[in-house]
Structure formats: structure tokens, C-alpha cells
PDB file of C-alpha atoms in Angstrom:
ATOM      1  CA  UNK H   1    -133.908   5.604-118.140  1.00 83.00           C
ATOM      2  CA  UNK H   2    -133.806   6.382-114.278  1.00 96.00           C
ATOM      3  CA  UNK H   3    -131.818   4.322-111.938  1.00 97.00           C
ATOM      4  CA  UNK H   4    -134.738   1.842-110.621  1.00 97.00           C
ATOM      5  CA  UNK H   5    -135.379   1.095-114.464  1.00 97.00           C
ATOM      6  CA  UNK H   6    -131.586   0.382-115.283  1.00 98.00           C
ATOM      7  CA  UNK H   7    -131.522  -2.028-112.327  1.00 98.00           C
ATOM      8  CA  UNK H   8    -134.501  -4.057-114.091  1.00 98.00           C
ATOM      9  CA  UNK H   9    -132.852  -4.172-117.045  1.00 98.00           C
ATOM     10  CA  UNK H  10    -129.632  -5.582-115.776  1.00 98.00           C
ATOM     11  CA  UNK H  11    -132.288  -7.820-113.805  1.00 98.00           C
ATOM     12  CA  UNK H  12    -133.880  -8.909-116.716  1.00 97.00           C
ATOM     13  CA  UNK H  13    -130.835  -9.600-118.703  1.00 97.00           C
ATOM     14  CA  UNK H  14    -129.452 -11.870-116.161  1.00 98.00           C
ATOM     15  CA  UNK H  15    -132.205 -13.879-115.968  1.00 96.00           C
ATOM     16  CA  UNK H  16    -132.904 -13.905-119.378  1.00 96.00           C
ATOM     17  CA  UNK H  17    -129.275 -15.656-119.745  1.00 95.00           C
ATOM     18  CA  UNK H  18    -129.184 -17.323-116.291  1.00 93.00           C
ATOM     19  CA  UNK H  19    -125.881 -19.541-117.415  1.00 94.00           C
ATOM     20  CA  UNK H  20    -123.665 -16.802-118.004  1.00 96.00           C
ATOM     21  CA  UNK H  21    -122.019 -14.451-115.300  1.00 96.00           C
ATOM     22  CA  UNK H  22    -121.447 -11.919-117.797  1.00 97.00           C
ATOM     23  CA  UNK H  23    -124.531  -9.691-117.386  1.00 97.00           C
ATOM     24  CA  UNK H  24    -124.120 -10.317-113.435  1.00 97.00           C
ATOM     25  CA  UNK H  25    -120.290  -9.335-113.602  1.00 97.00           C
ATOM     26  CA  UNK H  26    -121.431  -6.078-115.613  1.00 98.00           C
ATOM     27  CA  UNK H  27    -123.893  -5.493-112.854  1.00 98.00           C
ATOM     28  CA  UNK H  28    -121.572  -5.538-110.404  1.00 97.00           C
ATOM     29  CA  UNK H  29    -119.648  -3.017-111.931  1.00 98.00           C
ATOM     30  CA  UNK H  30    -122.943  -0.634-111.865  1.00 98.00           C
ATOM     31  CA  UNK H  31    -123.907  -1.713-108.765  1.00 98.00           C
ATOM     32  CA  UNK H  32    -120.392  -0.512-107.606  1.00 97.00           C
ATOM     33  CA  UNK H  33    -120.702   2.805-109.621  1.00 98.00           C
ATOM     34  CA  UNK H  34    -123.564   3.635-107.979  1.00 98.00           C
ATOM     35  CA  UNK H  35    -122.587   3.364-104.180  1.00 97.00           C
ATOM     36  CA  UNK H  36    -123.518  -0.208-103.552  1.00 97.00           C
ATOM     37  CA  UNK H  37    -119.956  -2.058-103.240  1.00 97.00           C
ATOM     38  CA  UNK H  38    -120.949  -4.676-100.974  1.00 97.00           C
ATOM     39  CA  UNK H  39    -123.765  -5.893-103.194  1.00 97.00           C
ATOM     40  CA  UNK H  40    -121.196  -5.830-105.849  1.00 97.00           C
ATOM     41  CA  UNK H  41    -118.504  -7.938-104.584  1.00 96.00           C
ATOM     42  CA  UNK H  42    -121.336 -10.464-103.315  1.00 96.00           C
ATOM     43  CA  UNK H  43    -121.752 -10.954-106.888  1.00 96.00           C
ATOM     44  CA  UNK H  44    -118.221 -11.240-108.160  1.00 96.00           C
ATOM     45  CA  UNK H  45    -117.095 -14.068-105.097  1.00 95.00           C
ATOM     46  CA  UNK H  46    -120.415 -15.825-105.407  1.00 94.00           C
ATOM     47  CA  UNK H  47    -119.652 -16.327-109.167  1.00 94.00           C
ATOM     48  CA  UNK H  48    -115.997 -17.392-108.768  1.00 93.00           C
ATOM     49  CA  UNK H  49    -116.829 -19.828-106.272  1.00 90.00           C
ATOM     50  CA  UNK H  50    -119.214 -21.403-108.615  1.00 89.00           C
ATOM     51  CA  UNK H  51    -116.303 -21.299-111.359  1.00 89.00           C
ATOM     52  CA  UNK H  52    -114.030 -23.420-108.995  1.00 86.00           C
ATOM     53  CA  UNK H  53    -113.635 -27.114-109.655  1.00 79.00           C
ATOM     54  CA  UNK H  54    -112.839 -29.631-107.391  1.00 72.00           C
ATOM     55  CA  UNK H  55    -108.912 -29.267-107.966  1.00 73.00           C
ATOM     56  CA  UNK H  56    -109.145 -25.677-106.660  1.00 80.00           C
ATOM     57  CA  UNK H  57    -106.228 -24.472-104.516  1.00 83.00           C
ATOM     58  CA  UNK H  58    -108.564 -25.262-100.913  1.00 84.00           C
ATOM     59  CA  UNK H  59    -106.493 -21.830 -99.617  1.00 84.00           C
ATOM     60  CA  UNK H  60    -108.271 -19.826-101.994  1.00 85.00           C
ATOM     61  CA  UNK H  61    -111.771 -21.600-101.392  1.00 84.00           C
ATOM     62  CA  UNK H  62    -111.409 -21.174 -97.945  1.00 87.00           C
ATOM     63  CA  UNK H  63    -110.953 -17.224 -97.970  1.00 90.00           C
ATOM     64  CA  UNK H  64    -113.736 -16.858-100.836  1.00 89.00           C
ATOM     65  CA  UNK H  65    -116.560 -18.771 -98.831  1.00 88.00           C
ATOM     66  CA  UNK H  66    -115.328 -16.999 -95.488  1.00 93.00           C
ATOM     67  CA  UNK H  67    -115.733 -13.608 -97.548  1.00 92.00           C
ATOM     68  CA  UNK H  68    -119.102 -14.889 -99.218  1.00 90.00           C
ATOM     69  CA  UNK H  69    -120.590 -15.347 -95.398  1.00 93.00           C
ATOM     70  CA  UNK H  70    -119.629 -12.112 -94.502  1.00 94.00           C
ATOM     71  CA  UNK H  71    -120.589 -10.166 -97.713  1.00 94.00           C
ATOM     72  CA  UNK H  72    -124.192 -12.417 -97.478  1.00 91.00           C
ATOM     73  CA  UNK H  73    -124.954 -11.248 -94.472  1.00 93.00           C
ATOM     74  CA  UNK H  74    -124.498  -7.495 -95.059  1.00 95.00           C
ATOM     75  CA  UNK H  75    -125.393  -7.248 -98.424  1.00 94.00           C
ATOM     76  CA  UNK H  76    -129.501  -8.622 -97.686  1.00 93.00           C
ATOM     77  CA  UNK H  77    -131.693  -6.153 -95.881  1.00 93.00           C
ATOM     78  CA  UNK H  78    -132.686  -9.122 -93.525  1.00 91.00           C
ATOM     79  CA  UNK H  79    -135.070  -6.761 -91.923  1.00 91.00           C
ATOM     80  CA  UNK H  80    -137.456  -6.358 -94.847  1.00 91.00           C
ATOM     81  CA  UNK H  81    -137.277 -10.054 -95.575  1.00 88.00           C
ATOM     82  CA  UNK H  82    -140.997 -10.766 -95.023  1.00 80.00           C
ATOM     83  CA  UNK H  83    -140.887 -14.397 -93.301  1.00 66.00           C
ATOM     84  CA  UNK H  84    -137.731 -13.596 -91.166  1.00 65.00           C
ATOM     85  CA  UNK H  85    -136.380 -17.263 -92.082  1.00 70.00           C
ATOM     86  CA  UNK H  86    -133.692 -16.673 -94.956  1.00 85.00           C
ATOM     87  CA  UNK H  87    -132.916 -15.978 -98.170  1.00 91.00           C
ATOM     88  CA  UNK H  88    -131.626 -18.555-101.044  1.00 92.00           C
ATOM     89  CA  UNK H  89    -128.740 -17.033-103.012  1.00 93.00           C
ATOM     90  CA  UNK H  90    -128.437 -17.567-106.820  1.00 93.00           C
ATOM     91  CA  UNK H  91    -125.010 -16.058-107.332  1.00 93.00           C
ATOM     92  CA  UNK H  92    -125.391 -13.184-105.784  1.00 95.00           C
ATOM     93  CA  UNK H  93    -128.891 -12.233-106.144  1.00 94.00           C
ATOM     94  CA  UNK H  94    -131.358 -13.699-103.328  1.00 94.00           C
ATOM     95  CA  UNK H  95    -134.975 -14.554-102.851  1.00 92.00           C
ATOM     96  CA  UNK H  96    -136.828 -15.310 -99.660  1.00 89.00           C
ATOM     97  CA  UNK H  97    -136.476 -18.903 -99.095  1.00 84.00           C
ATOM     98  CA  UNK H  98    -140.008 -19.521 -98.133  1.00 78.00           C
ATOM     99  CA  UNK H  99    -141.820 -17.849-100.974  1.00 76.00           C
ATOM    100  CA  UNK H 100    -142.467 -20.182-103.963  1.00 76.00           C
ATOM    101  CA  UNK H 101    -142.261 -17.944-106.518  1.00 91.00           C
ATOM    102  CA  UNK H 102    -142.939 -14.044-106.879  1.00 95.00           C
ATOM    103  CA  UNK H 103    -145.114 -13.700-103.172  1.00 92.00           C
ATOM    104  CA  UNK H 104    -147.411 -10.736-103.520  1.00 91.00           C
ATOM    105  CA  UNK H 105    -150.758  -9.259-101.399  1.00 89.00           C
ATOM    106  CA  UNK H 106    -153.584  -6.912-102.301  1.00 88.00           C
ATOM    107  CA  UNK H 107    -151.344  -3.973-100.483  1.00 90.00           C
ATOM    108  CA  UNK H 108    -148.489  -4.760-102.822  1.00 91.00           C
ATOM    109  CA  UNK H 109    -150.109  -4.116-106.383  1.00 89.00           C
ATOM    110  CA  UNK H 110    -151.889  -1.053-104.660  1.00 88.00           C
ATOM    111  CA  UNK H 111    -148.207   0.855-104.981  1.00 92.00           C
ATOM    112  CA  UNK H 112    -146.795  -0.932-108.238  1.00 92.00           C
ATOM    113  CA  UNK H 113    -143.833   1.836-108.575  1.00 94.00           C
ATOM    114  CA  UNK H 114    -143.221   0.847-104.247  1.00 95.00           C
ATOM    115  CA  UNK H 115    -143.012  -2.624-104.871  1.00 96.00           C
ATOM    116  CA  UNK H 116    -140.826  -2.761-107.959  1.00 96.00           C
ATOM    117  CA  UNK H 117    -138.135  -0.685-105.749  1.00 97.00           C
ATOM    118  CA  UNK H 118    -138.882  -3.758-102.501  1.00 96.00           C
ATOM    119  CA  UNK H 119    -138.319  -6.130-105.175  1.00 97.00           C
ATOM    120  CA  UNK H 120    -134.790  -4.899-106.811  1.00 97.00           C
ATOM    121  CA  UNK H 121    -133.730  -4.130-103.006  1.00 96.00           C
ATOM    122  CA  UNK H 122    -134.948  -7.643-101.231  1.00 95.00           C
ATOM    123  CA  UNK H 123    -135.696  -9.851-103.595  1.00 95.00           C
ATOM    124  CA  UNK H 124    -133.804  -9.238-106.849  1.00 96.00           C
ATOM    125  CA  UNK H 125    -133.964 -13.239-107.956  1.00 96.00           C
ATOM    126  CA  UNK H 126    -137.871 -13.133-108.339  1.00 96.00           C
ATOM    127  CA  UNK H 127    -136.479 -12.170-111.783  1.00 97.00           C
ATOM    128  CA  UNK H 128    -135.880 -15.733-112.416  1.00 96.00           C
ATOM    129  CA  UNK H 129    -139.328 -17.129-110.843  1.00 96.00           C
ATOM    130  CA  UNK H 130    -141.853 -18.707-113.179  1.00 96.00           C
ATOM    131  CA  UNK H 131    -144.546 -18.908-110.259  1.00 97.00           C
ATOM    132  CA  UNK H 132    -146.492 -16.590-108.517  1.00 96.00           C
ATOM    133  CA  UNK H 133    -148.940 -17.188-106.007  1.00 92.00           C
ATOM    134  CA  UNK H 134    -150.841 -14.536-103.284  1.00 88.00           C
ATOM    135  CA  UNK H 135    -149.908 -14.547 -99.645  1.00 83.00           C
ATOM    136  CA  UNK H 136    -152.226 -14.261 -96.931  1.00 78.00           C
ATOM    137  CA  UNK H 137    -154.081 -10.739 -96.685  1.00 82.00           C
ATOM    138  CA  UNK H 138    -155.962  -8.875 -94.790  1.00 79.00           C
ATOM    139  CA  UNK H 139    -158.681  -8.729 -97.891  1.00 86.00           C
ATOM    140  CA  UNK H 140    -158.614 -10.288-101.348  1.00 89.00           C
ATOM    141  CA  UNK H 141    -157.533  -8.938-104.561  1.00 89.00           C
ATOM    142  CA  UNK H 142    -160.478  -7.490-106.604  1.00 92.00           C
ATOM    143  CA  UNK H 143    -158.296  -5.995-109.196  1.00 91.00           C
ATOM    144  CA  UNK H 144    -155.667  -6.844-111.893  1.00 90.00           C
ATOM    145  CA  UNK H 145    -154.484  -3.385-113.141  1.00 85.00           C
ATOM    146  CA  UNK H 146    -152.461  -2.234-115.949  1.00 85.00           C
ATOM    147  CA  UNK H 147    -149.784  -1.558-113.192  1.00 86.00           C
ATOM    148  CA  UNK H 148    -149.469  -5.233-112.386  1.00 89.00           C
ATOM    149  CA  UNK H 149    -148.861  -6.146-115.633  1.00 90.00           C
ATOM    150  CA  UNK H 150    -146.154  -3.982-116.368  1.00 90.00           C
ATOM    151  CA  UNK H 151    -144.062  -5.606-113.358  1.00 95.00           C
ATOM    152  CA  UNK H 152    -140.974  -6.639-115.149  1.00 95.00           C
ATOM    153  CA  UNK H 153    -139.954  -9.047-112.524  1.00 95.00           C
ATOM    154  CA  UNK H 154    -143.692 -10.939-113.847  1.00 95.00           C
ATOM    155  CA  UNK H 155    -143.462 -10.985-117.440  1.00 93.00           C
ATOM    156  CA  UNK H 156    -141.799 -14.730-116.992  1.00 95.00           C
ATOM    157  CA  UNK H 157    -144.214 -15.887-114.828  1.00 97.00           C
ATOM    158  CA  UNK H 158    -146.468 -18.851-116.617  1.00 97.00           C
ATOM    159  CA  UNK H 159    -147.657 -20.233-113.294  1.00 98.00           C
ATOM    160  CA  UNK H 160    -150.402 -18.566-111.385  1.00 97.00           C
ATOM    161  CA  UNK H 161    -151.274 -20.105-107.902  1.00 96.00           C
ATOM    162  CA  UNK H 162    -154.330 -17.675-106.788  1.00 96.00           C
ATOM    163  CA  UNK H 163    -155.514 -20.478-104.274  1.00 95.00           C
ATOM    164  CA  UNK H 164    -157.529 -18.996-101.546  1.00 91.00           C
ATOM    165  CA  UNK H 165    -155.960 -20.301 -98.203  1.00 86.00           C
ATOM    166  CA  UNK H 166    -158.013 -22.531 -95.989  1.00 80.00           C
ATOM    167  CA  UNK H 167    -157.593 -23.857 -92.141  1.00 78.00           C
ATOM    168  CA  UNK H 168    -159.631 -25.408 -89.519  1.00 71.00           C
ATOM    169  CA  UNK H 169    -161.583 -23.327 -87.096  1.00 64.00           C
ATOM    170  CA  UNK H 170    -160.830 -24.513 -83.504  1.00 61.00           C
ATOM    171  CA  UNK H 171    -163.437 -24.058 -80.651  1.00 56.00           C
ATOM    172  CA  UNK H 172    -163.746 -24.920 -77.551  1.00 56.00           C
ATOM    173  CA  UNK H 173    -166.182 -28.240 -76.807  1.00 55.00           C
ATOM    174  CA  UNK H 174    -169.249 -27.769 -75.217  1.00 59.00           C
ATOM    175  CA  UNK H 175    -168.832 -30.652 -72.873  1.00 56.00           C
ATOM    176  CA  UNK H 176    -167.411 -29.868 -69.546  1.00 53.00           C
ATOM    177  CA  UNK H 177    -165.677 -33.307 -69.074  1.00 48.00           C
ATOM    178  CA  UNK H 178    -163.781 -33.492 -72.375  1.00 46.00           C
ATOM    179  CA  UNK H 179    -162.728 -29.515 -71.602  1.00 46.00           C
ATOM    180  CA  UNK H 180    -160.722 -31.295 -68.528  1.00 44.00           C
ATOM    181  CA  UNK H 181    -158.951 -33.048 -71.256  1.00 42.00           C
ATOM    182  CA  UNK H 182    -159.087 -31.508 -74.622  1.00 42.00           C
ATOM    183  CA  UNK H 183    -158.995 -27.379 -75.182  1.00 42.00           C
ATOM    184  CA  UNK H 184    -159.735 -27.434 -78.220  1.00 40.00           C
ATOM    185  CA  UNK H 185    -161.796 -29.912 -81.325  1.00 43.00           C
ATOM    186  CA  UNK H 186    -162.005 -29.532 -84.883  1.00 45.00           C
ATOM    187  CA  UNK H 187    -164.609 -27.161 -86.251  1.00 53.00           C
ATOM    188  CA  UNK H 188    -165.352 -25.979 -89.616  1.00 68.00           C
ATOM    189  CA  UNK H 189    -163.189 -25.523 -92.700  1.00 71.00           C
ATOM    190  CA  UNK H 190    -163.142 -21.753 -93.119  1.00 80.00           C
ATOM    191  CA  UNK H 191    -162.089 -20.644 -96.710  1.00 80.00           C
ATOM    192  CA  UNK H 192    -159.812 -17.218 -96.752  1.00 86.00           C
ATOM    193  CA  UNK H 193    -159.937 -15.879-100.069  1.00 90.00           C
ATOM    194  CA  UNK H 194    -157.101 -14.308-101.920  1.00 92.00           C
ATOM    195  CA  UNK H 195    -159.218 -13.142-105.072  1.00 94.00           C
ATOM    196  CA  UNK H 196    -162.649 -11.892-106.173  1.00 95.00           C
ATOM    197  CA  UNK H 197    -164.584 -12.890-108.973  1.00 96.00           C
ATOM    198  CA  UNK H 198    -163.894  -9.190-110.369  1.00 96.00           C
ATOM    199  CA  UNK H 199    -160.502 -10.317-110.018  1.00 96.00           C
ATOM    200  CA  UNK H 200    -160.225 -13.656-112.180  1.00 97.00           C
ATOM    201  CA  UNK H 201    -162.689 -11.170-114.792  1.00 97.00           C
ATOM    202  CA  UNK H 202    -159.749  -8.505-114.801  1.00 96.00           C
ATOM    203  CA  UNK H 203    -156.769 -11.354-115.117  1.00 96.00           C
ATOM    204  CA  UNK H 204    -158.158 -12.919-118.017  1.00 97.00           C
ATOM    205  CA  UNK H 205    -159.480  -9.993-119.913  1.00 96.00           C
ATOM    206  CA  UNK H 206    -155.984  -9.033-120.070  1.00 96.00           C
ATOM    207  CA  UNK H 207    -153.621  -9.830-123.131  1.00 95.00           C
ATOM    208  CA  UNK H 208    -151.050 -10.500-120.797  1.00 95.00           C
ATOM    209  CA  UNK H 209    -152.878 -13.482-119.784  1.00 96.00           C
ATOM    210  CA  UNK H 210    -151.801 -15.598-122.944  1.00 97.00           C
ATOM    211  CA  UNK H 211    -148.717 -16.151-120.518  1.00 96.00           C
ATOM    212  CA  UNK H 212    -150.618 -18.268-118.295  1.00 98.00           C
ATOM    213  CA  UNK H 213    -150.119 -22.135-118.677  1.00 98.00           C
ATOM    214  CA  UNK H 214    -151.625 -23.211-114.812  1.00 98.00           C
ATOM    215  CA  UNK H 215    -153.858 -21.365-112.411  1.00 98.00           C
ATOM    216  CA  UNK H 216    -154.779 -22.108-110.134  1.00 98.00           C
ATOM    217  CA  UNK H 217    -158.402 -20.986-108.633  1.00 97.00           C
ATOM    218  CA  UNK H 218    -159.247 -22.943-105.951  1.00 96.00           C
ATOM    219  CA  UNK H 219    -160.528 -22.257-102.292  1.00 93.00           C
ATOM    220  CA  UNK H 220    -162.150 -18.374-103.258  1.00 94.00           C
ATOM    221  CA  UNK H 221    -165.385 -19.055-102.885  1.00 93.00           C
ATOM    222  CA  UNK H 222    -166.118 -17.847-106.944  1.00 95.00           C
ATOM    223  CA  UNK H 223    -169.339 -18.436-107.961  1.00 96.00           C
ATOM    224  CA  UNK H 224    -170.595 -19.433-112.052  1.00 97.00           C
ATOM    225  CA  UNK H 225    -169.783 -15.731-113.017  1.00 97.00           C
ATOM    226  CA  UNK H 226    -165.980 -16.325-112.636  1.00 97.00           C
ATOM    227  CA  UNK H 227    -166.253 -19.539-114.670  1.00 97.00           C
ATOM    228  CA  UNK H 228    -168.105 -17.933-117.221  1.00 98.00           C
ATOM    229  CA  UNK H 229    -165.078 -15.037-117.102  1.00 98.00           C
ATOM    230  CA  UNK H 230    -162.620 -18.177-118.183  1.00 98.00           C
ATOM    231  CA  UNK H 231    -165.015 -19.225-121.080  1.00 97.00           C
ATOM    232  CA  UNK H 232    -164.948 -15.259-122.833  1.00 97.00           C
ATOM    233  CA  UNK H 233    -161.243 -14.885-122.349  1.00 97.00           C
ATOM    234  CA  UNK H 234    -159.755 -14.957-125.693  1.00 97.00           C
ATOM    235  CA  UNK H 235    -156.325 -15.039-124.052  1.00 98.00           C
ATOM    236  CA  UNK H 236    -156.038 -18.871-122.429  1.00 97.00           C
ATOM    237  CA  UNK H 237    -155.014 -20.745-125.565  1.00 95.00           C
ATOM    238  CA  UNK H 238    -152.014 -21.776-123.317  1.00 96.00           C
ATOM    239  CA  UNK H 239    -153.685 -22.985-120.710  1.00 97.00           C
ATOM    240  CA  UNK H 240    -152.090 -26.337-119.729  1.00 98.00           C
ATOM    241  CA  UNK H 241    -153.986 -26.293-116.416  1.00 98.00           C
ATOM    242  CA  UNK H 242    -156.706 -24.894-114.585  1.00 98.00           C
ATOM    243  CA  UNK H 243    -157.581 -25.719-110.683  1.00 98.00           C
ATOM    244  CA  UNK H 244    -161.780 -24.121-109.736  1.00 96.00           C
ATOM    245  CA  UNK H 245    -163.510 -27.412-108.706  1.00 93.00           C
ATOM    246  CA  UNK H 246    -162.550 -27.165-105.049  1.00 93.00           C
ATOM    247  CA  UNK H 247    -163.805 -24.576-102.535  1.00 92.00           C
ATOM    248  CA  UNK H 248    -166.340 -22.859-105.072  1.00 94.00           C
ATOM    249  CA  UNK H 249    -169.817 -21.934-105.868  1.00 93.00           C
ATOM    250  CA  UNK H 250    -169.911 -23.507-109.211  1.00 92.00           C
ATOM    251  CA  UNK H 251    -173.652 -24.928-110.491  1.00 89.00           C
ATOM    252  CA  UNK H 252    -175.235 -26.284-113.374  1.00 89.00           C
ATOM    253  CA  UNK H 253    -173.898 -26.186-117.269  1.00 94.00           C
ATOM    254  CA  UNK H 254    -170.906 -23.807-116.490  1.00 94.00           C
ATOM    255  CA  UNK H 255    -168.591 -27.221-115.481  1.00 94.00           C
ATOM    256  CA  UNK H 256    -169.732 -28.920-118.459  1.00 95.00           C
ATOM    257  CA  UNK H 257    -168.557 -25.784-121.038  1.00 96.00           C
ATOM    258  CA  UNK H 258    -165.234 -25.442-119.148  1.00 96.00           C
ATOM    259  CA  UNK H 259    -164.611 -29.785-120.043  1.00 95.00           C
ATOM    260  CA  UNK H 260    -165.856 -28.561-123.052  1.00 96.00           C
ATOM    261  CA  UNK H 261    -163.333 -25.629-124.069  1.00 96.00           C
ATOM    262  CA  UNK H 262    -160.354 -26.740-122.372  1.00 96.00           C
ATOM    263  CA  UNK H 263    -160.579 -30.044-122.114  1.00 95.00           C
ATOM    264  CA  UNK H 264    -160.942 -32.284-119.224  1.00 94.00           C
ATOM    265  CA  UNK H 265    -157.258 -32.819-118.983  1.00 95.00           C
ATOM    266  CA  UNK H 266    -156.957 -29.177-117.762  1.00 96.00           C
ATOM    267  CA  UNK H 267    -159.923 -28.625-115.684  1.00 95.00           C
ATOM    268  CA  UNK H 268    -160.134 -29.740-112.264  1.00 94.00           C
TER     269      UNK H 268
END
């Protein structure tokens, strides 16, 4: 097993058991074998001061939390933090504090072996997310490989937000009197898509898809054909909920079969 691998594995472990500091103490201890002693002892302070009670000597607290801020601060690689705007520390493993969930873009799954080694280094507590959604790109997904599936920091995840992001387009009004007053008015909605109907067809094709209990579809501009992909999936039996109405290309029966197979109290 080489070293990114063994990192996973400790990653996995401590979310798999994410009550008990004994898999994170044990990782500290590799962590600290292999050259990374500041990461280490993040771990071991952050996990006594969340064994101290209320009765704790306040001497002792005091010097922990004062090392915590220090060790916190060196231990992230704050400038490969995507947002810029934090991180959200789970006993000493962190996740951006913006992201909700495992964040990831087209580029991302187009190096699977790059990203697991971002992951482990920026943001090891994605092990513990149950969500994933798609950040803004500068193109949409048209592909869910093998590679993305065998993310370990994924295999978790039951929530899929694939929402294509929308805003409204500004533009100037014709009108040379209001322009004395007003720059700008609201224009059209313009619909960014995150994934293509090849996409969704890929996703649920996939065995790894019986994971999924939400996803969420909405805002891609899909057409029928990505509808249709949902009905031949043998994999959704644990579908809980399913999000397509909204911001799609979706005519005649194919609604109807979806109320049909899933029932109207998942499809919206």
C-alpha cells in the first residue's frame, strides 16, 4: 500500500468510527512517523480539549487552546483552501467552511489520482461528508468515470446536489433618463449548467449509484433523454428524492413515468 493509500485508510477508519479518538490518535502517530509533526500534534490537543469537562484545571485549558491556535494555523495549507474564508476543524482534521459537502468541478475528476492527494492534504474531513454537490465551472461535467467512483473520500456520500447554478443577467436600460438613476435592471434568468445529459446517463448506469438517496437535477437544462436515463437505471431503489422539474427541457409522458416509478413523493 503506498503512502497516499495508507492516509485513506486511516481517513476512512476515522470516519467510519467518528466517536472514538483512537483511530485519530493512531494517525497521529503515522502522521508523525512520516515527517508531518505539526499535523500530528493538531490532532492529539484538539482531541484532549474535547476530553476536558467543565471542572478542568482552566491553567491547562488555557495553554491547550493557545497551542491549538497556533498548531491550526500552521498545520492547514490556507493557500490551497479554494474560497479563502476558513476551514471548520473536526478534531484535527478540517474542511473548507463554505463547501457543503465534498465540492468538486469538471477539472477535478479529470486527474482522480491529483485530487485524492488535494483532498488528504486540504481537506481531509470530506471523509465524513454525506453530500456532494458541483461548484461553479468553466464547462459542465459530461462524464462519471470509473475514476470517480473509486474516490474513497465518496463512497459515504448518499446526497448528490448536481444543481446547475443560476443568476440574473444585468444590463444596462435602454432609457437614457432612468440610466441617470439606475445602472443597471433585471434581465433574464441565465441557467449555468454543472452536468450534461451524458452525465446523469453515466451516474446512474453505475452500480455505485444504489448509494444515492437525493439528487438533485435541477437548473441543467436536461432534456426527456436524461429522464428517460433515471427510468433504465436499475440502481435507484434508494432513491428517497429526486429534484428535475425546475430549469429543464422535460415534455410529454416522460413526467408521468417518473410519478409513476418513484413515486410522486420523490419527484419534483
Amino acid at each position: 500500500m503506498d503512502l497516499l493509500a495508507q492516509h485513506e485508510a486511516f481517513l476512512r477508519a476515522i470516519f467510519d468510527a467518528p466517536d472514538d479518538d483512537t483511530p485519530r490518535l493512531v494517525y497521529a502517530d503515522f502522521l508523525q512517523e512520516n515527517g508531518e509533526d505539526v499535523r500530528a500534534e493538531l490532532i492529539r490537543v484538539q482531541c484532549e480539549l474535547a476530553r476536558l469537562d467543565d471542572d478542568c484545571d482552566p491553567g491547562r485549558w488555557a495553554a491547550l487552546e493557545e497551542r491549538n491556535q497556533w498548531l491550526s494555523q500552521a498545520a492547514v495549507p490556507w493557500d490551497e483552501v479554494p474560497t479563502g474564508n476558513g476551514v471548520t476543524f473536526n478534531r484535527g482534521l478540517w474542511r473548507e467552511s463554505f463547501a457543503e459537502g465534498v465540492a468538486v468541478t469538471a477539472e477535478d475528476l479529470d486527474n482522480p489520482l491529483k485530487f485524492r492527494e488535494w483532498v488528504v492534504r486540504v481537506n481531509p474531513a470530506w471523509y465524513g461528508e454525506t453530500k456532494l454537490y458541483v461548484r461553479p465551472s468553466v464547462r459542465p461535467l459530461k462524464h462519471f468515470g470509473q475514476g470517480m467512483w473509486a474516490l474513497p473520500f465518496l463512497s459515504q456520500v448518499s446526497g448528490w446536489d448536481l444543481s446547475g447554478h443560476t443568476e440574473i443577467f444585468e444590463y444596462p436600460p435602454e432609457n437614457e433618463y432612468f440610466q441617470a438613476f439606475y445602472a443597471y435592471h433585471s434581465g433574464d434568468l441565465v441557467i449555468n449548467p454543472v452536468v450534461t445529459t451524458s452525465a446523469v446517463d453515466s451516474l446512474v448506469r453505475h452500480r455505485g449509484a444504489s448509494r444515492i438517496a437525493t439528487l438533485d437535477l435541477r437548473n441543467n437544462n436536461l432534456d426527456n433523454d436524461a429522464a428517460r436515463a433515471l427510468l433504465r437505471s436499475p440502481y435507484l431503489d434508494n432513491l428517497q428524492r429526486v429534484r428535475l422539474l425546475e430549469g429543464n427541457r422535460l415534455h410529454g409522458k416522460v413526467w408521468r413515468q417518473l410519478l409513476e416509478r418513484f413515486g410522486e413523493d420523490v419527484v419534483e
